[in-house]
mmCIF file of C-alpha atoms in Angstrom:
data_model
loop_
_atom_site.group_PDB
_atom_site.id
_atom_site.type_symbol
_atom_site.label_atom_id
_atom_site.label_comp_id
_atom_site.label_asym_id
_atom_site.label_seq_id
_atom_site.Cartn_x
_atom_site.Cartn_y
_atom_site.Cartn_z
ATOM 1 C CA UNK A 1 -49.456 -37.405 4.463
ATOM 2 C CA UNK A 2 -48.646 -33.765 4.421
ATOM 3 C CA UNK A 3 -46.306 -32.839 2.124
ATOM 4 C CA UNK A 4 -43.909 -29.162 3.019
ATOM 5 C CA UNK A 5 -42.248 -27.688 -0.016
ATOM 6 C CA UNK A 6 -40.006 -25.455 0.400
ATOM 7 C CA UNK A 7 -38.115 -25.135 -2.111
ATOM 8 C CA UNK A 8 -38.639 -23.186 -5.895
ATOM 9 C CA UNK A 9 -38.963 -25.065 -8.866
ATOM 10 C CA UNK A 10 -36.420 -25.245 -11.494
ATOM 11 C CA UNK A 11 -37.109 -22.675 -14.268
ATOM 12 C CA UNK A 12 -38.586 -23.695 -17.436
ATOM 13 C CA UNK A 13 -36.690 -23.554 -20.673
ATOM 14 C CA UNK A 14 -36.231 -20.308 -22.428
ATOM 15 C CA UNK A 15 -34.838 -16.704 -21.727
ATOM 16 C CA UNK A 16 -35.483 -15.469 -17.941
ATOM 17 C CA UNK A 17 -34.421 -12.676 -16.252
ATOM 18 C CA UNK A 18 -32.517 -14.001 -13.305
ATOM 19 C CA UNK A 19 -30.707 -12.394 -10.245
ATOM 20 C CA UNK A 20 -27.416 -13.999 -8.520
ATOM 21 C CA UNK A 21 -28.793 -15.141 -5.211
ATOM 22 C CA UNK A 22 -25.896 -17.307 -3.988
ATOM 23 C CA UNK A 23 -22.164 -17.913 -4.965
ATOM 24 C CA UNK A 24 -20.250 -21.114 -3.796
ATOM 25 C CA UNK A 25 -17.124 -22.330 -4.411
ATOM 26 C CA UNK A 26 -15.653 -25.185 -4.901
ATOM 27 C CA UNK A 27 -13.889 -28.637 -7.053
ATOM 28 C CA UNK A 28 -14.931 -30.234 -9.657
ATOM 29 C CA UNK A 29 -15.343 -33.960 -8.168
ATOM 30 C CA UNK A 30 -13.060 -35.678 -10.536
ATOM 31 C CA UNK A 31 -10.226 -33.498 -11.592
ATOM 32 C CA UNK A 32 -10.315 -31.281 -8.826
ATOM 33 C CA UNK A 33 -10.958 -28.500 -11.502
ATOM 34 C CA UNK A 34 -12.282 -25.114 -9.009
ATOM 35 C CA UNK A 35 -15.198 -23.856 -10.054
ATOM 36 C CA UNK A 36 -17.783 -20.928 -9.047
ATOM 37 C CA UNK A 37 -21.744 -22.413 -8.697
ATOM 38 C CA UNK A 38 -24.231 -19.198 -8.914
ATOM 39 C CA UNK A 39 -27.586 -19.499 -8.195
ATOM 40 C CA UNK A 40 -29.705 -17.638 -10.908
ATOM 41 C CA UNK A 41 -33.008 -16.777 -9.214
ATOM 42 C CA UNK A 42 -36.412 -15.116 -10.146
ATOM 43 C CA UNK A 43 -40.051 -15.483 -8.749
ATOM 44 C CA UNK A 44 -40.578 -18.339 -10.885
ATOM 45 C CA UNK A 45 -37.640 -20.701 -10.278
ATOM 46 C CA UNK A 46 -34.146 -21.136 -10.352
ATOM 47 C CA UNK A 47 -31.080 -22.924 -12.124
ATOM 48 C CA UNK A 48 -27.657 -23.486 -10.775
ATOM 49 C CA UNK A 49 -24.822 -22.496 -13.007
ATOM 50 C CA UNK A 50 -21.637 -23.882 -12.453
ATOM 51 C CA UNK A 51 -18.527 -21.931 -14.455
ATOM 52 C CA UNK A 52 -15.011 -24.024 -14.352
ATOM 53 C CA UNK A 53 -12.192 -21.724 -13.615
ATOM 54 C CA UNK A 54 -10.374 -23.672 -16.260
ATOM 55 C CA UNK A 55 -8.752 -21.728 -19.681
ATOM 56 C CA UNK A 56 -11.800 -23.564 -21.460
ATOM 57 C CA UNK A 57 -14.039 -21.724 -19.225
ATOM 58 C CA UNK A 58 -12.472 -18.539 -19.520
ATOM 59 C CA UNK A 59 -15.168 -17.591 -22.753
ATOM 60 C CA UNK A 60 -18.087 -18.759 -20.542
ATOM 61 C CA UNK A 61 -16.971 -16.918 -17.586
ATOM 62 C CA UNK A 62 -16.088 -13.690 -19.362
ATOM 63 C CA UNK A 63 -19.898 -13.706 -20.932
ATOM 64 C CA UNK A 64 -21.102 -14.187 -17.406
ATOM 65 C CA UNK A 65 -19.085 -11.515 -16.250
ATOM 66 C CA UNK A 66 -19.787 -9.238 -19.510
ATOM 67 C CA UNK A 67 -23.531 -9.386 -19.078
ATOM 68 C CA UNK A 68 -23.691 -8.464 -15.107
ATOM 69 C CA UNK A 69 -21.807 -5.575 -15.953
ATOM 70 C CA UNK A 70 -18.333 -6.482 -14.899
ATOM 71 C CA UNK A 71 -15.689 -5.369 -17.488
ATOM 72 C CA UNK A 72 -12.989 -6.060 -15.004
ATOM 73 C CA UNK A 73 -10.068 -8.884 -15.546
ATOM 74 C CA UNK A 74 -10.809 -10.069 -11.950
ATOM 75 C CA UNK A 75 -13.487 -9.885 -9.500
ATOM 76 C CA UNK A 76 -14.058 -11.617 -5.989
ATOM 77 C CA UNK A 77 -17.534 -13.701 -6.321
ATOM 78 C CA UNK A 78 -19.290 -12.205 -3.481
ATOM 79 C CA UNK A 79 -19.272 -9.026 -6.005
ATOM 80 C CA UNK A 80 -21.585 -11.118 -8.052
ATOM 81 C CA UNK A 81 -24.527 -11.681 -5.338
ATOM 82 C CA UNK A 82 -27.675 -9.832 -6.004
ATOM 83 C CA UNK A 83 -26.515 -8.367 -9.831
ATOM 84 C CA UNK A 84 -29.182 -9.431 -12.303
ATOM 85 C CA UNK A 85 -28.977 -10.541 -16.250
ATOM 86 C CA UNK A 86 -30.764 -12.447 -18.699
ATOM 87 C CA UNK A 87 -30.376 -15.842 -19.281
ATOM 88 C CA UNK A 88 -31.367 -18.630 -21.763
ATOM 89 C CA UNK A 89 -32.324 -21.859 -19.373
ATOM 90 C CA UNK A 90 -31.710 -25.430 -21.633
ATOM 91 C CA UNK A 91 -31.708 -29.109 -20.600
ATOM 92 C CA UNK A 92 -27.908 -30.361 -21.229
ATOM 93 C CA UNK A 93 -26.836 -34.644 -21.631
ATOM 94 C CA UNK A 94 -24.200 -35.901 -21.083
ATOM 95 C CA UNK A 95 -21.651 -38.759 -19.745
ATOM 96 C CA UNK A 96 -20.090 -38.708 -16.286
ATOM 97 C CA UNK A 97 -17.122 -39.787 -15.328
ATOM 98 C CA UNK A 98 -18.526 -43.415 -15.180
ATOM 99 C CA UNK A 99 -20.438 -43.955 -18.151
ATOM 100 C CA UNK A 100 -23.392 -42.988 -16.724
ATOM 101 C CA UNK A 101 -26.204 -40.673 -19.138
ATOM 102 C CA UNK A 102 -27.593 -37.175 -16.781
ATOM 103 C CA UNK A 103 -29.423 -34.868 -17.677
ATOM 104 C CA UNK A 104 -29.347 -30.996 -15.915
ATOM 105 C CA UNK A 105 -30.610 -27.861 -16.368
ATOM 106 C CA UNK A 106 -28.387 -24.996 -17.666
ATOM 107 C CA UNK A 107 -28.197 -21.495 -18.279
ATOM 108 C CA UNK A 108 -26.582 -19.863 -21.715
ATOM 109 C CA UNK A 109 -26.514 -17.038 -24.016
ATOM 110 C CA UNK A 110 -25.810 -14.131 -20.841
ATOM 111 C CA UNK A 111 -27.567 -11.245 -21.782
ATOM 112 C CA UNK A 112 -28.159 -7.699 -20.181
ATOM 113 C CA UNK A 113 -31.111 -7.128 -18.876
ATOM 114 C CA UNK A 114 -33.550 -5.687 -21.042
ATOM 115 C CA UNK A 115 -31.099 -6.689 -24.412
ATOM 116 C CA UNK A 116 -32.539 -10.089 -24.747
ATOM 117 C CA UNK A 117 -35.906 -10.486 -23.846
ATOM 118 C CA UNK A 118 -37.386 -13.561 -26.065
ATOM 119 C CA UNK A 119 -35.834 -17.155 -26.499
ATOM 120 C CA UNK A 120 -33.151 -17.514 -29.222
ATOM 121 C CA UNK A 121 -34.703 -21.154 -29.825
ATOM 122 C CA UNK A 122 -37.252 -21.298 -32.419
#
């Protein structure tokens, strides 16, 4: 059987720097919470990020938007396609809505480019 891939892998864990490739919108399936889901994309791989327009996710968002560049108090996604940072990729665990253990892949600790160019994990 042939097998086509074509499709990038996820990125490994550790700091990457990444560009914005794709910004969708949407709900969070439970609460109906709307959210922004950013592809962060290099040669090697990617990670989907999603950030929760929630006042939790304010913090998370504002790094985001901090380490692109953006010092603005609002900005339409599409402004964030094809700007490019550095980003720490971790697994994250955690319990769904039903009990249920998953596992994904994250990214944290937004950086400039060329600020952060090593893992902050030891």
């Amino acid at each position: 059987m042939k097998l086509k891939i074509e499709e990038k892998p996820f990125l490994s864990e550790g700091r990457h720097t990444v560009t914005v490739t794709e910004v969708e919108e949407g709900k969070s399936e439970n609460k109906e919470i709307p959210f922004i889901n950013c592809r962060l994309e290099n040669e090697d791989g990617f990670v989907n990020q999603r950030f929760y327009l929630s006042e939790p996710g304010q913090p998370i968002l504002a790094s985001f938007l901090k380490a692109l560049g953006i010092d603005k108090t609002e900005v339409d996604s599409k402004e964030l396609k094809g700007k490019t940072l550095s980003v720490e990729v971790e697994e994250r665990s955690y319990e769904d809505a039903e009990g249920k253990g998953k596992t994904i892949k994250q990214a944290t600790h937004f950086e400039p480019v060329g600020k952060a160019n090593t893992s902050d994990r030891f």
